[in-house]
């Protein structure tokens, strides 16, 4: 079987969201296919990229080949479809780990959809992004043989939004990838000094965009500070994430609330530093309005950190019994959640949630996601 894969999103340096998902699926498809003991039949993979593969991409072999195409402009509409039609023998199946399938080809296509937040909160997206997400995803969902997604919540949302049959939407839960780091006191202090953050801090991780609900989180943190000044002294809210869209209000919120010195926006940080930031946090907070999955929640639970998350979308499915749940549209609810997580972290209830978190993360592995993805590709290609 020849599997063609759109590697556009996987081949970026700073991987978050769909970029992380695409990279990990490719990496683990490669690892599964590299080991005879995995029980995976021999397949040939063609990975299509708009630029040369980065050093951490899987090493090219006689069965794993990179096809670098240019220009990358009109990638989905023209450049990738043309290559798929010209390359011989033609692939048996095309997998695109994004919302957009290559057009104008007769080869069976499989796609991934992370979430459909753009349909529920259109006002939170820029107009050009919204148009593409709305129209291109609808076309792709209508023409893909199978749709892979990352939670049962999102599966149900896709079925409702696009009228596809439930049998054609498969859940492949993302896994957990954490960089192991030294726990020396010196290196822990180095991270705090490097990013100019206090010893005590609440952490949040995600792209700066409206649906992450950062403005309300910052408002809730302001309420938290007024309640806990005497107990913790200096305490920061640390937000790790690249600028996405419509982020101006988020960046302006701390100054408007008079806590500009207590909220630290770190942009993208290396995996090693992010791991240390998780480990030392008082708690992790993700009160999003909408999440297709919420991988940072898993990362926090894996590091035995209390988590505060919304009681909507996929987050209860992902966090299970390990989280403190809040109403994302109620600032006071978020404040109470932060207080509960921090105050109870060393009490019986808090320790019970931490234990449940460590149990919950074991359910999610990239190997399982890649194996299930390959099963779907084999089925669509008509091969066992």
Short mmCIF file of C-alpha atoms in Angstrom, two decimals:
data_model
loop_
_atom_site.label_atom_id
_atom_site.label_comp_id
_atom_site.label_asym_id
_atom_site.label_seq_id
_atom_site.Cartn_x
_atom_site.Cartn_y
_atom_site.Cartn_z
CA UNK A 1 0.00 0.00 0.00
CA UNK A 2 1.24 3.49 -0.89
CA UNK A 3 0.21 6.14 1.64
CA UNK A 4 0.54 9.80 0.66
CA UNK A 5 0.62 12.24 3.59
CA UNK A 6 0.36 16.01 3.60
CA UNK A 7 3.24 16.95 5.90
CA UNK A 8 2.80 20.72 5.66
CA UNK A 9 1.71 21.30 9.27
CA UNK A 10 4.14 18.76 10.75
CA UNK A 11 7.22 20.39 9.26
CA UNK A 12 7.31 23.59 11.31
CA UNK A 13 9.76 24.58 14.03
CA UNK A 14 7.38 25.76 16.75
CA UNK A 15 4.69 23.08 16.88
CA UNK A 16 1.48 23.77 18.73
CA UNK A 17 -2.06 22.55 18.21
CA UNK A 18 -2.52 20.96 14.83
CA UNK A 19 1.22 21.17 14.12
CA UNK A 20 1.98 19.04 17.20
CA UNK A 21 -0.76 16.57 16.27
CA UNK A 22 0.47 16.22 12.67
CA UNK A 23 4.09 15.75 13.73
CA UNK A 24 3.37 13.16 16.41
CA UNK A 25 1.12 11.10 14.11
CA UNK A 26 3.80 11.08 11.40
CA UNK A 27 6.54 10.26 13.90
CA UNK A 28 4.62 7.35 15.40
CA UNK A 29 3.48 5.98 12.04
CA UNK A 30 7.19 5.84 11.23
CA UNK A 31 8.09 4.17 14.53
CA UNK A 32 5.34 1.56 14.16
CA UNK A 33 6.41 0.77 10.62
CA UNK A 34 10.09 0.55 11.63
CA UNK A 35 9.63 -2.32 14.08
CA UNK A 36 8.66 -5.78 12.80
CA UNK A 37 7.37 -6.68 16.27
CA UNK A 38 4.63 -4.05 15.92
CA UNK A 39 2.68 -6.34 13.60
CA UNK A 40 2.26 -3.57 11.00
CA UNK A 41 2.33 -4.78 7.36
CA UNK A 42 4.91 -3.24 5.04
CA UNK A 43 3.71 0.02 3.45
CA UNK A 44 5.36 2.78 1.46
CA UNK A 45 4.91 6.35 2.64
CA UNK A 46 5.27 9.52 0.58
CA UNK A 47 5.41 12.65 2.71
CA UNK A 48 4.73 15.87 0.78
CA UNK A 49 6.34 19.03 2.16
CA UNK A 50 6.61 22.66 1.00
CA UNK A 51 10.22 22.84 2.28
CA UNK A 52 13.05 20.49 3.20
CA UNK A 53 12.32 18.23 6.20
CA UNK A 54 13.47 19.61 9.52
CA UNK A 55 16.19 17.68 11.41
CA UNK A 56 13.72 16.11 13.85
CA UNK A 57 11.47 14.70 11.13
CA UNK A 58 11.77 10.90 10.66
CA UNK A 59 14.81 9.80 8.71
CA UNK A 60 14.20 9.00 5.05
CA UNK A 61 14.32 5.32 4.07
CA UNK A 62 13.45 3.25 1.02
CA UNK A 63 9.84 3.07 2.30
CA UNK A 64 9.56 6.58 3.82
CA UNK A 65 10.26 9.25 1.20
CA UNK A 66 9.95 13.02 1.27
CA UNK A 67 8.65 14.92 -1.76
CA UNK A 68 9.52 18.61 -1.47
CA UNK A 69 7.27 20.78 -3.62
CA UNK A 70 7.32 24.45 -4.52
CA UNK A 71 5.78 26.91 -4.49
CA UNK A 72 3.78 26.36 -1.31
CA UNK A 73 1.22 28.95 -2.37
CA UNK A 74 -2.15 27.37 -3.23
CA UNK A 75 -0.86 24.18 -1.59
CA UNK A 76 -4.22 22.45 -1.11
CA UNK A 77 -5.88 23.81 -4.24
CA UNK A 78 -3.10 23.27 -6.76
CA UNK A 79 0.44 22.25 -5.79
CA UNK A 80 -0.27 19.13 -3.73
CA UNK A 81 -3.10 17.80 -5.97
CA UNK A 82 -0.87 18.17 -9.04
CA UNK A 83 1.92 16.15 -7.43
CA UNK A 84 -0.51 13.45 -6.31
CA UNK A 85 -1.83 13.11 -9.87
CA UNK A 86 1.61 13.10 -11.51
CA UNK A 87 3.53 10.81 -9.16
CA UNK A 88 3.43 7.18 -10.30
CA UNK A 89 2.35 4.72 -9.26
CA UNK A 90 -0.45 6.69 -7.68
CA UNK A 91 -0.99 6.46 -3.95
CA UNK A 92 -3.73 4.16 -2.67
CA UNK A 93 -4.86 6.66 -0.04
CA UNK A 94 -4.12 10.27 0.89
CA UNK A 95 -4.00 11.39 4.53
CA UNK A 96 -4.08 15.06 5.44
CA UNK A 97 -3.85 15.69 9.21
CA UNK A 98 -5.57 19.05 8.77
CA UNK A 99 -9.03 20.43 8.03
CA UNK A 100 -8.38 20.67 4.27
CA UNK A 101 -8.05 17.80 1.80
CA UNK A 102 -6.29 18.21 -1.57
CA UNK A 103 -8.83 18.90 -4.29
CA UNK A 104 -9.47 17.58 -7.79
CA UNK A 105 -8.08 14.06 -7.29
CA UNK A 106 -9.77 10.67 -7.40
CA UNK A 107 -7.56 9.01 -4.78
CA UNK A 108 -9.49 8.22 -1.54
CA UNK A 109 -8.81 10.88 1.08
CA UNK A 110 -8.74 10.82 4.88
CA UNK A 111 -8.67 14.04 6.90
CA UNK A 112 -8.50 15.26 10.50
CA UNK A 113 -10.67 17.86 12.20
CA UNK A 114 -9.49 19.21 15.55
CA UNK A 115 -12.67 21.09 16.44
CA UNK A 116 -15.50 23.14 14.95
CA UNK A 117 -15.25 26.14 17.28
CA UNK A 118 -15.46 28.47 14.28
CA UNK A 119 -19.09 27.39 13.80
CA UNK A 120 -20.04 28.03 17.43
CA UNK A 121 -18.02 31.20 18.03
CA UNK A 122 -17.57 32.86 14.61
CA UNK A 123 -17.09 36.26 16.23
CA UNK A 124 -13.83 35.01 17.75
CA UNK A 125 -12.14 34.53 14.36
CA UNK A 126 -10.73 36.90 11.77
CA UNK A 127 -12.98 37.12 8.73
CA UNK A 128 -10.52 35.59 6.25
CA UNK A 129 -9.69 32.69 8.59
CA UNK A 130 -13.38 32.14 9.29
CA UNK A 131 -14.25 31.98 5.60
CA UNK A 132 -11.57 29.38 4.93
CA UNK A 133 -12.38 27.28 7.98
CA UNK A 134 -16.10 27.35 7.25
CA UNK A 135 -16.11 26.70 3.52
CA UNK A 136 -12.99 24.60 3.01
CA UNK A 137 -13.73 22.32 5.95
CA UNK A 138 -17.30 21.79 4.71
CA UNK A 139 -15.99 20.80 1.27
CA UNK A 140 -13.39 18.49 2.81
CA UNK A 141 -15.86 16.80 5.16
CA UNK A 142 -18.21 16.15 2.25
CA UNK A 143 -15.52 14.54 0.09
CA UNK A 144 -13.33 12.68 2.59
CA UNK A 145 -13.84 8.92 2.95
CA UNK A 146 -13.08 9.10 6.66
CA UNK A 147 -12.67 11.89 9.20
CA UNK A 148 -10.35 11.48 12.18
CA UNK A 149 -10.89 13.62 15.26
CA UNK A 150 -9.56 13.95 18.77
CA UNK A 151 -12.51 13.50 21.15
CA UNK A 152 -16.01 12.08 21.30
CA UNK A 153 -17.25 15.60 21.89
CA UNK A 154 -15.76 16.78 18.60
CA UNK A 155 -16.99 13.67 16.78
CA UNK A 156 -20.57 14.46 17.77
CA UNK A 157 -20.08 18.11 16.77
CA UNK A 158 -18.76 17.09 13.33
CA UNK A 159 -21.67 14.72 12.73
CA UNK A 160 -24.15 17.44 13.66
CA UNK A 161 -22.43 20.20 11.68
CA UNK A 162 -21.70 18.32 8.44
CA UNK A 163 -24.30 15.55 8.35
CA UNK A 164 -21.73 12.79 7.95
CA UNK A 165 -22.53 9.27 9.11
CA UNK A 166 -21.16 8.32 12.55
CA UNK A 167 -19.31 5.31 11.06
CA UNK A 168 -17.18 7.67 8.95
CA UNK A 169 -15.88 9.67 11.93
CA UNK A 170 -13.23 7.99 14.07
CA UNK A 171 -11.81 9.21 17.38
CA UNK A 172 -8.02 8.95 17.66
CA UNK A 173 -7.16 10.55 20.99
CA UNK A 174 -3.84 12.45 21.00
CA UNK A 175 -1.09 11.21 23.25
CA UNK A 176 1.33 12.76 25.66
CA UNK A 177 4.88 13.82 24.86
CA UNK A 178 6.86 15.42 27.66
CA UNK A 179 10.56 16.25 27.75
CA UNK A 180 12.30 14.72 30.76
CA UNK A 181 14.43 17.24 32.63
CA UNK A 182 16.68 17.42 35.67
CA UNK A 183 14.99 18.32 38.95
CA UNK A 184 17.95 20.11 40.48
CA UNK A 185 17.12 23.24 42.48
CA UNK A 186 19.60 25.25 40.41
CA UNK A 187 17.94 24.41 37.10
CA UNK A 188 14.47 25.08 38.52
CA UNK A 189 15.64 28.49 39.67
CA UNK A 190 17.23 29.13 36.26
CA UNK A 191 13.85 28.85 34.55
CA UNK A 192 12.31 31.32 36.96
CA UNK A 193 15.20 33.73 36.42
CA UNK A 194 15.17 33.22 32.65
CA UNK A 195 11.53 34.23 32.35
CA UNK A 196 11.47 36.68 35.28
CA UNK A 197 8.64 34.94 37.10
CA UNK A 198 7.95 34.59 40.81
CA UNK A 199 8.49 31.40 42.78
CA UNK A 200 4.72 30.98 43.04
CA UNK A 201 2.66 31.11 39.87
CA UNK A 202 -0.43 29.82 38.11
CA UNK A 203 0.23 28.49 34.61
CA UNK A 204 -1.83 28.48 31.42
CA UNK A 205 -0.72 27.22 28.00
CA UNK A 206 -2.33 27.95 24.65
CA UNK A 207 -2.31 30.23 21.63
CA UNK A 208 -3.40 33.78 22.36
CA UNK A 209 -6.87 33.87 20.83
CA UNK A 210 -10.33 34.75 22.15
CA UNK A 211 -11.73 31.24 22.66
CA UNK A 212 -9.00 30.49 25.20
CA UNK A 213 -10.87 32.94 27.45
CA UNK A 214 -7.71 34.60 28.71
CA UNK A 215 -9.37 37.93 29.47
CA UNK A 216 -11.70 36.29 31.98
CA UNK A 217 -8.81 34.22 33.36
CA UNK A 218 -6.83 37.41 33.96
CA UNK A 219 -9.86 39.01 35.63
CA UNK A 220 -10.28 35.89 37.79
CA UNK A 221 -6.60 35.98 38.69
CA UNK A 222 -7.02 39.58 39.82
CA UNK A 223 -9.71 38.36 42.21
CA UNK A 224 -7.45 35.53 43.33
CA UNK A 225 -4.67 38.01 44.14
CA UNK A 226 -6.91 40.16 46.32
CA UNK A 227 -7.80 37.06 48.35
CA UNK A 228 -4.34 35.51 48.64
CA UNK A 229 -1.87 38.38 49.00
CA UNK A 230 -0.97 37.51 52.58
CA UNK A 231 -0.71 33.78 52.00
CA UNK A 232 1.61 33.61 49.01
CA UNK A 233 3.17 37.04 48.72
CA UNK A 234 4.24 37.61 45.14
CA UNK A 235 2.38 35.34 42.77
CA UNK A 236 2.20 35.48 38.96
CA UNK A 237 -0.08 34.30 36.21
CA UNK A 238 2.17 32.82 33.51
CA UNK A 239 0.66 32.42 30.04
CA UNK A 240 2.68 30.41 27.52
CA UNK A 241 1.54 30.70 23.91
CA UNK A 242 2.22 32.33 20.59
CA UNK A 243 0.11 35.24 19.39
CA UNK A 244 -2.78 33.90 17.35
CA UNK A 245 -5.48 36.38 16.37
CA UNK A 246 -7.59 39.07 18.01
CA UNK A 247 -5.15 39.02 20.93
CA UNK A 248 -4.93 42.76 21.58
CA UNK A 249 -7.61 42.71 24.27
CA UNK A 250 -5.80 39.86 26.02
CA UNK A 251 -2.49 41.73 26.14
CA UNK A 252 -4.18 44.91 27.36
CA UNK A 253 -6.19 43.27 30.18
CA UNK A 254 -3.47 43.13 32.91
CA UNK A 255 -2.73 46.86 32.73
CA UNK A 256 -6.41 47.71 32.75
CA UNK A 257 -6.80 45.71 35.97
CA UNK A 258 -3.69 47.17 37.56
CA UNK A 259 -1.79 43.87 37.65
CA UNK A 260 0.53 44.28 34.65
CA UNK A 261 3.53 43.27 36.78
CA UNK A 262 1.85 40.02 37.86
CA UNK A 263 0.88 38.60 34.44
CA UNK A 264 3.70 37.25 32.27
CA UNK A 265 3.19 36.44 28.59
CA UNK A 266 6.02 34.12 27.56
CA UNK A 267 5.16 33.44 23.92
CA UNK A 268 6.53 30.07 22.70
CA UNK A 269 9.03 28.33 25.01
CA UNK A 270 11.20 25.25 24.35
CA UNK A 271 9.80 21.90 25.47
CA UNK A 272 12.41 21.51 28.23
CA UNK A 273 11.49 24.87 29.77
CA UNK A 274 7.77 24.15 29.41
CA UNK A 275 8.18 20.90 31.33
CA UNK A 276 9.82 22.75 34.22
CA UNK A 277 7.12 25.40 34.16
CA UNK A 278 4.48 22.69 34.53
CA UNK A 279 6.34 20.99 37.37
CA UNK A 280 6.65 24.11 39.52
CA UNK A 281 3.20 25.63 38.98
CA UNK A 282 0.77 26.03 41.88
CA UNK A 283 -1.91 24.94 39.45
CA UNK A 284 -2.72 24.88 35.74
CA UNK A 285 -5.76 26.73 34.35
CA UNK A 286 -7.54 26.36 31.01
CA UNK A 287 -11.02 27.92 31.28
CA UNK A 288 -11.56 27.83 27.51
CA UNK A 289 -14.88 28.56 25.89
CA UNK A 290 -14.29 25.66 23.50
CA UNK A 291 -11.64 22.92 23.18
CA UNK A 292 -11.50 20.04 20.74
CA UNK A 293 -9.18 18.23 23.14
CA UNK A 294 -6.90 20.31 25.39
CA UNK A 295 -3.49 18.62 25.31
CA UNK A 296 -1.94 20.98 27.91
CA UNK A 297 -4.40 19.58 30.45
CA UNK A 298 -2.85 16.13 29.99
CA UNK A 299 0.63 17.60 30.24
CA UNK A 300 -0.20 19.31 33.54
CA UNK A 301 -1.82 16.19 35.03
CA UNK A 302 1.21 14.12 34.00
CA UNK A 303 3.37 16.45 36.08
CA UNK A 304 1.12 16.03 39.13
CA UNK A 305 -0.19 19.59 38.94
CA UNK A 306 -3.76 20.55 39.95
CA UNK A 307 -5.86 21.55 36.92
CA UNK A 308 -8.71 24.04 36.63
CA UNK A 309 -10.73 23.66 33.44
CA UNK A 310 -14.05 24.60 31.88
CA UNK A 311 -17.08 22.39 32.41
CA UNK A 312 -17.88 22.56 28.66
CA UNK A 313 -16.78 21.04 25.32
CA UNK A 314 -14.24 18.19 25.48
CA UNK A 315 -12.52 19.15 28.73
CA UNK A 316 -14.63 16.99 31.10
CA UNK A 317 -14.00 14.04 28.75
CA UNK A 318 -10.24 14.62 28.88
CA UNK A 319 -9.74 15.57 32.54
CA UNK A 320 -12.23 13.11 34.02
CA UNK A 321 -12.34 13.23 37.81
CA UNK A 322 -8.99 14.99 38.10
CA UNK A 323 -10.06 18.60 37.57
CA UNK A 324 -11.64 21.49 39.37
CA UNK A 325 -14.41 22.53 36.97
CA UNK A 326 -15.55 26.09 36.37
CA UNK A 327 -18.12 27.98 34.31
CA UNK A 328 -15.96 29.66 31.62
CA UNK A 329 -18.39 32.55 31.22
CA UNK A 330 -18.41 33.39 34.93
CA UNK A 331 -15.32 35.16 36.23
CA UNK A 332 -16.20 34.50 39.87
CA UNK A 333 -16.50 30.78 39.12
CA UNK A 334 -13.00 30.80 37.65
CA UNK A 335 -11.66 32.66 40.70
CA UNK A 336 -13.24 30.08 43.01
CA UNK A 337 -11.72 27.31 40.90
CA UNK A 338 -8.23 28.79 41.22
CA UNK A 339 -8.67 29.17 44.96
CA UNK A 340 -9.88 25.58 45.35
CA UNK A 341 -7.04 24.11 43.30
CA UNK A 342 -4.32 26.00 45.15
CA UNK A 343 -5.76 25.69 48.66
CA UNK A 344 -6.58 22.00 48.36
CA UNK A 345 -3.46 20.79 46.53
CA UNK A 346 -1.96 19.36 49.75
CA UNK A 347 -5.25 18.32 51.34
CA UNK A 348 -7.07 15.01 50.92
CA UNK A 349 -9.38 16.24 48.13
CA UNK A 350 -6.51 17.80 46.21
CA UNK A 351 -4.29 14.73 46.52
CA UNK A 352 -7.20 12.55 45.34
CA UNK A 353 -7.58 14.68 42.20
CA UNK A 354 -3.85 14.51 41.52
CA UNK A 355 -3.96 10.71 41.76
CA UNK A 356 -6.91 10.61 39.35
CA UNK A 357 -4.93 12.82 36.97
CA UNK A 358 -2.01 10.41 36.85
CA UNK A 359 -4.44 7.57 36.15
CA UNK A 360 -6.24 9.56 33.44
CA UNK A 361 -3.14 10.37 31.36
CA UNK A 362 -2.37 6.67 30.91
CA UNK A 363 -5.40 6.39 28.62
CA UNK A 364 -3.81 8.58 25.95
CA UNK A 365 -0.80 7.53 23.82
CA UNK A 366 0.46 8.63 20.42
CA UNK A 367 1.27 5.02 19.54
CA UNK A 368 -2.38 4.07 19.92
CA UNK A 369 -3.44 7.14 17.90
CA UNK A 370 -1.03 6.26 15.09
CA UNK A 371 -2.04 2.59 15.06
CA UNK A 372 -5.73 3.49 14.80
CA UNK A 373 -4.94 6.05 12.09
CA UNK A 374 -3.13 3.40 10.06
CA UNK A 375 -6.04 0.98 10.47
CA UNK A 376 -8.36 3.60 8.97
CA UNK A 377 -5.96 4.27 6.08
CA UNK A 378 -5.74 0.53 5.33
CA UNK A 379 -9.50 0.19 5.39
CA UNK A 380 -10.02 3.14 3.04
CA UNK A 381 -7.34 1.86 0.66
CA UNK A 382 -9.08 -1.54 0.57
CA UNK A 383 -6.17 -3.39 2.10
CA UNK A 384 -6.06 -5.50 5.22
#
